[in-house]
Coordinates of C-alpha atoms in Angstrom, one line a residue:
M239 CA 26.2 18.3 10.7
W240 CA 25.0 15.5 8.4
R241 CA 27.5 13.2 10.0
R242 CA 25.9 13.7 13.4
L243 CA 22.4 13.5 12.0
L244 CA 22.9 10.2 10.2
F245 CA 25.8 8.5 11.8
K246 CA 25.6 9.3 15.5
R247 CA 25.1 6.1 17.5
V248 CA 21.7 6.1 19.3
D249 CA 20.0 3.5 21.5
N250 CA 18.3 0.8 19.4
S251 CA 15.4 0.0 21.6
S252 CA 12.9 1.4 19.1
L253 CA 14.2 -0.7 16.2
V254 CA 14.2 -3.9 18.3
V255 CA 10.7 -3.4 19.5
F256 CA 9.5 -2.4 16.0
R257 CA 11.0 -5.6 14.6
I258 CA 9.0 -7.7 17.1
F259 CA 5.7 -5.8 16.3
F260 CA 6.4 -5.8 12.6
G261 CA 7.1 -9.6 12.5
L262 CA 3.9 -10.4 14.5
L263 CA 1.8 -8.1 12.4
I264 CA 2.9 -9.5 9.0
S265 CA 2.4 -13.0 10.4
F266 CA -1.2 -12.1 11.4
E267 CA -1.7 -10.6 8.0
C268 CA -0.5 -13.8 6.2
F269 CA -2.3 -16.4 8.4
G270 CA -5.4 -14.1 8.5
A271 CA -5.4 -14.1 4.7
I272 CA -5.7 -17.9 4.7
L273 CA -8.3 -18.1 7.5
T274 CA -10.6 -15.3 6.2
G275 CA -10.7 -16.8 2.7
W276 CA -8.8 -14.0 1.1
V277 CA -6.2 -16.3 -0.5
R278 CA -8.9 -18.6 -1.9
R279 CA -11.1 -15.7 -3.3
T280 CA -8.2 -13.8 -4.7
L281 CA -5.5 -16.2 -5.8
I282 CA -7.0 -19.7 -6.0
D283 CA -10.6 -19.5 -7.3
P284 CA -10.2 -17.1 -10.2
S285 CA -9.2 -18.7 -13.5
F286 CA -7.6 -15.5 -14.6
T287 CA -5.5 -13.1 -12.4
F288 CA -5.1 -9.4 -13.1
T289 CA -1.4 -8.9 -12.4
F290 CA 0.4 -5.5 -12.5
I291 CA 0.9 -4.8 -16.2
G292 CA 4.3 -6.2 -17.2
F293 CA 4.3 -8.9 -14.6
E294 CA 2.1 -11.4 -16.3
W295 CA 4.7 -14.1 -15.8
L296 CA 4.0 -13.9 -12.0
Q297 CA 1.1 -16.3 -11.5
P298 CA -0.3 -17.9 -8.4
L299 CA 0.9 -21.4 -7.6
P300 CA -1.4 -24.2 -8.9
G301 CA -3.8 -26.1 -6.6
Y302 CA -3.5 -25.2 -3.0
G303 CA 0.1 -23.9 -3.4
M304 CA -0.8 -20.4 -2.4
Y305 CA -2.0 -21.6 1.0
F306 CA 1.5 -23.0 1.6
Y307 CA 3.0 -19.8 0.2
F308 CA 1.2 -17.6 2.7
A309 CA 1.8 -20.0 5.5
M310 CA 5.5 -19.8 4.7
M311 CA 5.3 -16.0 4.8
G312 CA 3.5 -16.2 8.1
M313 CA 6.3 -18.3 9.5
L314 CA 8.9 -15.9 8.2
G315 CA 7.0 -13.1 10.1
I316 CA 7.5 -15.2 13.3
C317 CA 11.2 -15.6 12.5
I318 CA 11.5 -11.9 12.1
A319 CA 9.8 -11.2 15.4
L320 CA 12.0 -13.7 17.2
G321 CA 15.1 -12.5 15.4
Y322 CA 15.9 -15.9 14.0
K323 CA 17.9 -15.9 10.8
Y324 CA 16.7 -12.4 10.7
R325 CA 18.5 -11.1 7.6
W326 CA 17.5 -14.1 5.4
S327 CA 13.9 -14.1 6.8
V328 CA 13.2 -10.5 6.1
I329 CA 14.8 -10.6 2.6
L330 CA 12.8 -13.7 1.7
F331 CA 9.6 -12.2 3.1
T332 CA 10.2 -9.0 1.1
L333 CA 10.6 -11.0 -2.1
M334 CA 7.6 -13.2 -1.5
W335 CA 5.3 -10.3 -0.5
T336 CA 6.4 -8.2 -3.5
A337 CA 5.6 -11.2 -5.7
V338 CA 2.1 -11.5 -4.3
Y339 CA 1.6 -7.7 -4.6
L340 CA 2.5 -7.8 -8.3
M341 CA 0.7 -11.0 -9.2
Q342 CA -2.7 -9.6 -8.3
K343 CA -4.3 -6.2 -7.9
T344 CA -8.0 -7.1 -7.7
A345 CA -7.8 -6.8 -3.9
Y346 CA -5.4 -3.8 -4.0
N347 CA -4.8 -2.0 -0.7
N348 CA -2.3 0.8 0.0
H349 CA -0.8 -1.0 3.0
Y350 CA 0.2 -3.9 0.8
Y351 CA 2.5 -1.5 -1.0
L352 CA 3.7 0.1 2.3
L353 CA 4.6 -3.4 3.6
I354 CA 6.9 -3.8 0.5
L355 CA 8.7 -0.6 1.3
I356 CA 9.1 -1.2 5.1
S357 CA 10.2 -4.8 4.5
F358 CA 12.7 -3.6 2.0
L359 CA 14.1 -1.0 4.4
M360 CA 14.2 -3.6 7.2
C361 CA 16.6 -5.7 5.0
F362 CA 19.3 -3.1 5.6
M363 CA 18.6 -2.3 9.3
P364 CA 20.4 -4.0 12.2
A365 CA 17.2 -5.0 13.9
E366 CA 18.5 -8.4 15.2
R367 CA 21.2 -7.0 17.5
Y368 CA 19.2 -7.4 20.7
A369 CA 16.3 -9.5 22.0
S370 CA 16.8 -12.0 19.2
I371 CA 17.8 -15.6 18.8
D372 CA 20.5 -14.6 16.4
S373 CA 22.2 -12.4 19.1
R374 CA 21.9 -15.2 21.7
L375 CA 23.5 -17.7 19.3
N376 CA 26.2 -15.3 18.3
P377 CA 27.0 -13.0 21.3
P378 CA 29.4 -10.7 19.3
L379 CA 26.4 -9.7 17.2
Q380 CA 24.7 -8.2 20.2
S381 CA 24.6 -4.4 20.5
N382 CA 22.5 -1.8 22.2
H383 CA 23.0 0.9 19.6
M384 CA 22.3 1.7 16.0
P385 CA 23.2 4.5 13.5
A386 CA 20.8 7.4 13.6
W387 CA 20.0 7.1 9.9
V388 CA 17.8 4.1 10.7
R389 CA 15.4 6.2 12.8
W390 CA 15.3 9.1 10.3
T391 CA 14.7 6.8 7.4
V392 CA 11.6 5.4 9.0
I393 CA 10.4 8.8 10.0
L394 CA 11.0 10.3 6.5
Q395 CA 9.1 7.4 4.9
L396 CA 6.1 8.0 7.2
F397 CA 6.2 11.8 6.6
I398 CA 6.0 11.2 2.8
V399 CA 3.1 8.7 3.2
Y400 CA 1.1 11.0 5.5
T401 CA 1.8 14.2 3.6
Y402 CA 0.8 12.9 0.3
A403 CA -2.3 11.3 1.8
S404 CA -3.3 14.7 3.2
I405 CA -2.6 16.6 0.0
A406 CA -4.7 14.1 -2.0
K407 CA -7.7 14.9 0.2
L408 CA -7.7 18.5 -0.8
Y409 CA -10.2 18.1 -3.5
G410 CA -13.9 18.9 -3.9
D411 CA -15.6 15.6 -2.9
W412 CA -13.5 15.4 0.3
L413 CA -13.8 19.1 1.2
N414 CA -17.6 19.0 0.9
F415 CA -17.6 15.6 2.7
S416 CA -19.7 13.9 0.1
I417 CA -17.2 11.0 -0.4
I418 CA -17.1 10.5 3.3
A419 CA -20.9 10.2 3.4
I420 CA -20.7 7.6 0.7
L421 CA -18.0 5.6 2.4
L422 CA -19.9 5.6 5.7
K423 CA -23.3 4.8 4.2
G424 CA -22.1 1.3 3.6
K425 CA -21.4 1.0 7.4
A426 CA -25.1 1.7 8.4
S427 CA -25.7 -1.9 9.4
Y428 CA -22.8 -1.9 11.9
P429 CA -24.1 -2.7 15.4
L430 CA -24.1 0.3 17.9
I431 CA -22.2 2.7 15.7
G432 CA -23.8 2.2 12.2
E433 CA -26.6 4.7 12.7
W434 CA -24.3 7.1 14.4
L435 CA -22.0 7.1 11.4
Q436 CA -24.7 8.5 9.2
H437 CA -24.9 11.9 10.9
P438 CA -23.5 14.8 8.9
W439 CA -21.5 16.1 11.8
V440 CA -19.7 12.8 11.9
H441 CA -18.8 13.2 8.2
Y442 CA -17.5 16.7 8.9
A443 CA -15.4 15.5 11.8
V444 CA -14.0 12.6 9.8
G445 CA -13.2 14.9 6.9
V446 CA -11.4 17.5 8.9
A447 CA -9.6 15.0 11.1
G448 CA -8.4 13.0 8.0
I449 CA -6.7 16.0 6.5
T450 CA -5.4 17.4 9.8
F451 CA -4.1 14.1 11.1
D452 CA -2.3 13.2 8.0
M453 CA -0.7 16.6 7.6
L454 CA 0.4 17.1 11.3
I455 CA 0.9 13.7 12.9
V456 CA 4.6 13.3 12.1
P457 CA 5.6 16.8 13.2
A458 CA 3.4 16.5 16.3
L459 CA 5.0 13.2 17.3
L460 CA 8.5 14.8 16.8
W461 CA 7.6 17.8 19.0
K462 CA 8.0 16.8 22.6
P463 CA 5.2 19.1 24.1
A464 CA 2.7 17.7 21.6
R465 CA 3.9 14.0 21.5
K466 CA 1.6 12.4 24.1
W467 CA -1.5 14.2 22.9
A468 CA -0.6 13.3 19.3
F469 CA 0.0 9.6 20.3
G470 CA -3.4 9.5 22.1
F471 CA -5.2 10.9 19.1
S472 CA -3.3 8.5 16.9
I473 CA -4.6 5.6 18.9
F474 CA -8.2 6.8 18.6
F475 CA -7.8 7.7 14.9
H476 CA -6.3 4.3 13.9
L477 CA -8.7 2.2 16.0
F478 CA -11.6 4.1 14.4
N479 CA -10.2 3.3 11.0
S480 CA -9.7 -0.3 12.0
I481 CA -13.2 -0.8 13.3
V482 CA -15.1 1.2 10.7
F483 CA -13.1 0.6 7.5
Q484 CA -11.6 -2.8 8.4
I485 CA -8.3 -2.2 6.6
G486 CA -6.3 -5.1 7.9
I487 CA -3.1 -4.5 9.9
F488 CA -2.4 -1.0 8.6
P489 CA -3.8 0.9 11.7
Y490 CA -1.7 -1.3 14.0
L491 CA 1.4 -1.0 11.9
A492 CA 1.0 2.8 12.0
L493 CA 0.8 2.6 15.8
A494 CA 3.9 0.4 15.9
F495 CA 5.9 3.1 14.1
S496 CA 5.3 5.4 17.1
V497 CA 8.2 3.7 18.9
F498 CA 10.6 5.7 16.7
F499 CA 9.2 9.0 18.1
F500 CA 9.5 8.4 21.8
P501 CA 12.8 8.7 23.8
P502 CA 14.8 5.4 23.9
E503 CA 14.6 5.4 27.7
T504 CA 10.8 5.3 27.5
I505 CA 10.7 2.5 25.0
R506 CA 13.4 0.5 26.9
R507 CA 11.5 1.0 30.2
I508 CA 8.2 -0.2 28.8
F509 CA 9.3 -3.0 26.5
L510 CA 12.9 -4.0 27.3
P511 CA 13.5 -3.4 31.1
G512 CA 16.5 -5.6 31.2
K513 CA 18.3 -3.8 28.4
T514 CA 21.2 -1.4 29.1
L515 CA 20.4 2.0 27.7
Y516 CA 23.0 3.4 25.3
T517 CA 23.8 7.0 26.3
E518 CA 27.1 7.8 24.5
E519 CA 27.3 10.4 21.7
E520 CA 29.8 8.6 19.5
I521 CA 29.7 9.3 15.8
S522 CA 30.8 6.4 13.6
V523 CA 31.0 7.0 9.9
P524 CA 31.1 3.6 8.1
S525 CA 33.3 2.8 5.2
Y526 CA 30.2 2.1 3.0
R527 CA 28.8 5.6 3.7
K528 CA 28.9 6.6 0.0
P529 CA 26.8 3.7 -1.4
L530 CA 24.5 4.1 1.7
L531 CA 23.8 7.7 1.0
L532 CA 23.5 7.1 -2.7
G533 CA 21.0 4.3 -2.1
L534 CA 18.9 6.4 0.4
G535 CA 19.0 9.3 -2.0
V536 CA 17.7 7.4 -4.9
Y537 CA 15.1 5.6 -2.8
F538 CA 13.6 8.8 -1.4
I539 CA 13.8 10.6 -4.8
L540 CA 11.6 7.8 -6.1
Q541 CA 9.3 8.0 -3.1
V542 CA 8.8 11.7 -3.7
A543 CA 8.5 11.5 -7.4
L544 CA 6.1 8.5 -7.9
P545 CA 3.1 10.2 -6.1
L546 CA 3.6 13.3 -8.4
R547 CA 3.4 11.5 -11.7
H548 CA -0.3 11.9 -12.2
Y549 CA 0.2 15.7 -12.4
F550 CA 2.2 15.1 -15.6
I551 CA -0.4 12.8 -17.2
A552 CA -3.3 14.5 -19.0
D553 CA -6.8 14.7 -17.5
D554 CA -8.0 14.1 -14.0
V555 CA -6.6 11.1 -12.1
L556 CA -9.9 10.7 -10.3
W557 CA -11.4 9.9 -13.6
T558 CA -8.6 8.1 -15.5
E559 CA -6.9 6.4 -12.5
E560 CA -3.6 6.9 -14.4
G561 CA -1.0 7.5 -11.7
H562 CA -3.3 6.6 -8.8
R563 CA -1.5 3.6 -7.4
M564 CA 1.6 4.0 -5.2
S565 CA 0.6 7.6 -4.7
W566 CA -1.0 7.4 -1.2
R567 CA -4.4 8.4 -2.6
M568 CA -6.3 6.6 0.2
M569 CA -10.2 6.4 0.5
L570 CA -10.7 9.1 -2.0
R571 CA -13.3 7.7 -4.4
T572 CA -15.8 5.0 -5.2
R573 CA -16.2 3.7 -8.8
A574 CA -18.9 1.8 -10.4
G575 CA -19.7 1.1 -14.0
L576 CA -21.2 -0.9 -16.8
A577 CA -19.2 -2.4 -19.7
Q578 CA -19.9 -4.3 -22.9
Y579 CA -17.1 -6.3 -24.5
R580 CA -17.6 -6.8 -28.2
V581 CA -15.3 -9.2 -30.1
V582 CA -15.1 -8.9 -33.9
D583 CA -13.5 -11.5 -36.1
K584 CA -11.2 -9.6 -38.4
K585 CA -11.5 -12.2 -41.2
T586 CA -15.2 -12.8 -41.2
G587 CA -16.5 -9.6 -39.6
E588 CA -18.6 -11.6 -37.2
S589 CA -19.4 -9.6 -34.1
T590 CA -20.0 -11.2 -30.6
V591 CA -20.8 -9.6 -27.3
V592 CA -18.8 -11.5 -24.7
P593 CA -20.2 -11.7 -21.1
A594 CA -17.2 -11.0 -18.9
G595 CA -18.8 -13.2 -16.2
L596 CA -17.9 -16.3 -18.2
Y597 CA -14.2 -15.8 -17.2
L598 CA -14.1 -13.6 -14.1
S599 CA -15.1 -13.7 -10.5
S600 CA -17.7 -11.2 -9.1
Q601 CA -14.9 -9.2 -7.5
Q602 CA -13.0 -9.0 -10.9
L603 CA -16.3 -8.1 -12.7
E604 CA -16.5 -4.9 -10.6
K605 CA -13.1 -3.9 -11.9
V606 CA -13.4 -4.6 -15.6
T607 CA -16.4 -2.2 -15.8
C608 CA -14.7 0.9 -14.6
Y609 CA -10.9 0.7 -14.2
P610 CA -9.0 1.4 -17.4
D611 CA -6.0 -1.0 -16.8
Y612 CA -8.4 -3.9 -16.0
I613 CA -10.4 -3.1 -19.1
W614 CA -7.3 -3.1 -21.3
Q615 CA -6.0 -6.3 -19.7
F616 CA -9.3 -8.1 -20.2
A617 CA -9.3 -7.0 -23.8
Q618 CA -5.8 -8.5 -24.2
F619 CA -7.0 -11.7 -22.5
L620 CA -9.9 -12.1 -24.9
K621 CA -7.7 -11.6 -27.9
K622 CA -5.4 -14.4 -26.6
E623 CA -8.4 -16.7 -25.8
Y624 CA -9.7 -16.3 -29.4
A625 CA -6.2 -16.8 -30.8
R626 CA -6.2 -20.3 -29.3
E627 CA -9.2 -21.0 -31.5
G628 CA -7.2 -19.7 -34.5
K629 CA -9.1 -16.4 -34.7
D630 CA -7.6 -13.0 -35.0
V631 CA -10.1 -10.6 -33.3
A632 CA -10.5 -7.0 -32.4
V633 CA -12.0 -6.1 -29.0
F634 CA -14.2 -3.0 -28.6
V635 CA -15.4 -1.9 -25.2
K636 CA -18.3 0.4 -24.4
S637 CA -18.0 1.4 -20.8
R638 CA -19.8 3.9 -18.6
V639 CA -18.5 4.9 -15.2
S640 CA -19.8 6.6 -12.1
I641 CA -17.4 8.4 -9.8
N642 CA -18.5 9.0 -6.2
G643 CA -22.2 8.4 -6.9
R644 CA -22.4 10.7 -9.9
P645 CA -24.5 9.6 -12.9
L646 CA -22.9 7.2 -15.3
E647 CA -20.8 8.8 -18.0
A648 CA -19.2 7.3 -21.2
F649 CA -15.7 6.2 -20.2
T650 CA -14.1 4.4 -23.2
D651 CA -14.1 5.1 -26.9
P652 CA -16.1 2.2 -28.3
T653 CA -14.6 2.6 -31.8
I654 CA -11.0 1.8 -30.7
D655 CA -9.7 -1.8 -30.8
L656 CA -8.2 -2.1 -27.3
A657 CA -6.6 -5.4 -28.2
A658 CA -4.4 -3.5 -30.5
E659 CA -3.5 -0.7 -28.1
K660 CA -0.3 -0.5 -26.0
W661 CA -0.2 0.3 -22.3
D662 CA 2.2 3.0 -21.0
P663 CA 2.1 3.5 -17.2
F664 CA 3.4 7.1 -17.6
K665 CA 1.2 8.4 -20.4
H666 CA -2.4 9.2 -20.9
H667 CA -4.4 6.7 -23.0
T668 CA -6.6 8.5 -25.5
W669 CA -9.2 5.7 -25.7
I670 CA -10.2 6.9 -22.2
L671 CA -12.8 9.6 -23.0
P672 CA -12.3 13.2 -21.5
S673 CA -13.3 13.6 -17.9
P674 CA -16.7 15.1 -17.2
L675 CA -15.6 15.9 -13.6
R676 CA -13.9 19.1 -14.6
S677 CA -17.3 20.6 -15.4
D678 CA -18.6 19.9 -11.9

């Protein structure tokens, strides 16, 4: 049965069309990042960049280098859409996008991580076999079929993303719709819809729809009787998110995935009318099946395990943020805070309060007041800055944090030298004070 499920040859119209959509979307994302000023604000202007911990060696290119970097990624997206040097283009894009993701997290977004995963998977998929420059230049490459594992790999990845997103919403502030009210309050100035978004019934509708959509959309798209209704609601849901929350290409990428759920004949008729439909039922097990199955097995074990890690870390992830990233915990909280960084010279005992604004952008300042990894990294940064002056210092942080509009609560232990602490991504850090949320 597994041979038929994974290695049956099926029509490749969905993969070909998705390749085109995917290439265009990542091109829009990269060129848009330049035109909207995202590259300048995030990677050029800041004098210090908050990388993912452990990747401090990944730093933005000097001067205007990051403009050229993103322009190159945009061009790679066009090459992917056209199917030109596809394999090299998608591999290079994956590496470059992953580097950008790891070299900064101030402007973190879940779809940045999803792009890494999809790009990585696309490196192994025969997406250039039709409607591509590669297949025109090399006719023997052309094919109208693909192994079924390609389709099921994409569907399983989506199922994991949406299922974890739904489960994460099953907590108090989402179920009483208070976090939705907070998120939509910031949209009150939107023309036409801003006032409408403030109504409680809209908050209820968004809350219920968010959980229901994430939990059921993949099964509904797979079930033929519900497919058209599910796709119609998917269009409304993602366009709503795009307009209201302005989350980049993710809503459109999510819609592009829909091609894997419709019959190949439908996709071929709409997008590739000149293509011959593959209708045979041949099963072709490749010689590399063992490494393929091992690779897919390891990949999906990691995809299932990573979002669960916060359950094995002490305290509440909503408070500590430990295990939050790469867990599909989307639009679940707002954080705000105040922090005082006090540097003490270990030799003289001299104590100095350091204004973080001397070193950081306004966007970074918002992070170093209430996110523990940013607080720790900035403490390490200050220690290195003073070391350049020949001083050995301790860094103490007094921070108070508000979660989802609650009153400010003490967040860090001000008696612990954070410059001397180690960071472990899989353990709780005891300098983060116990969560007050559990008493709510």
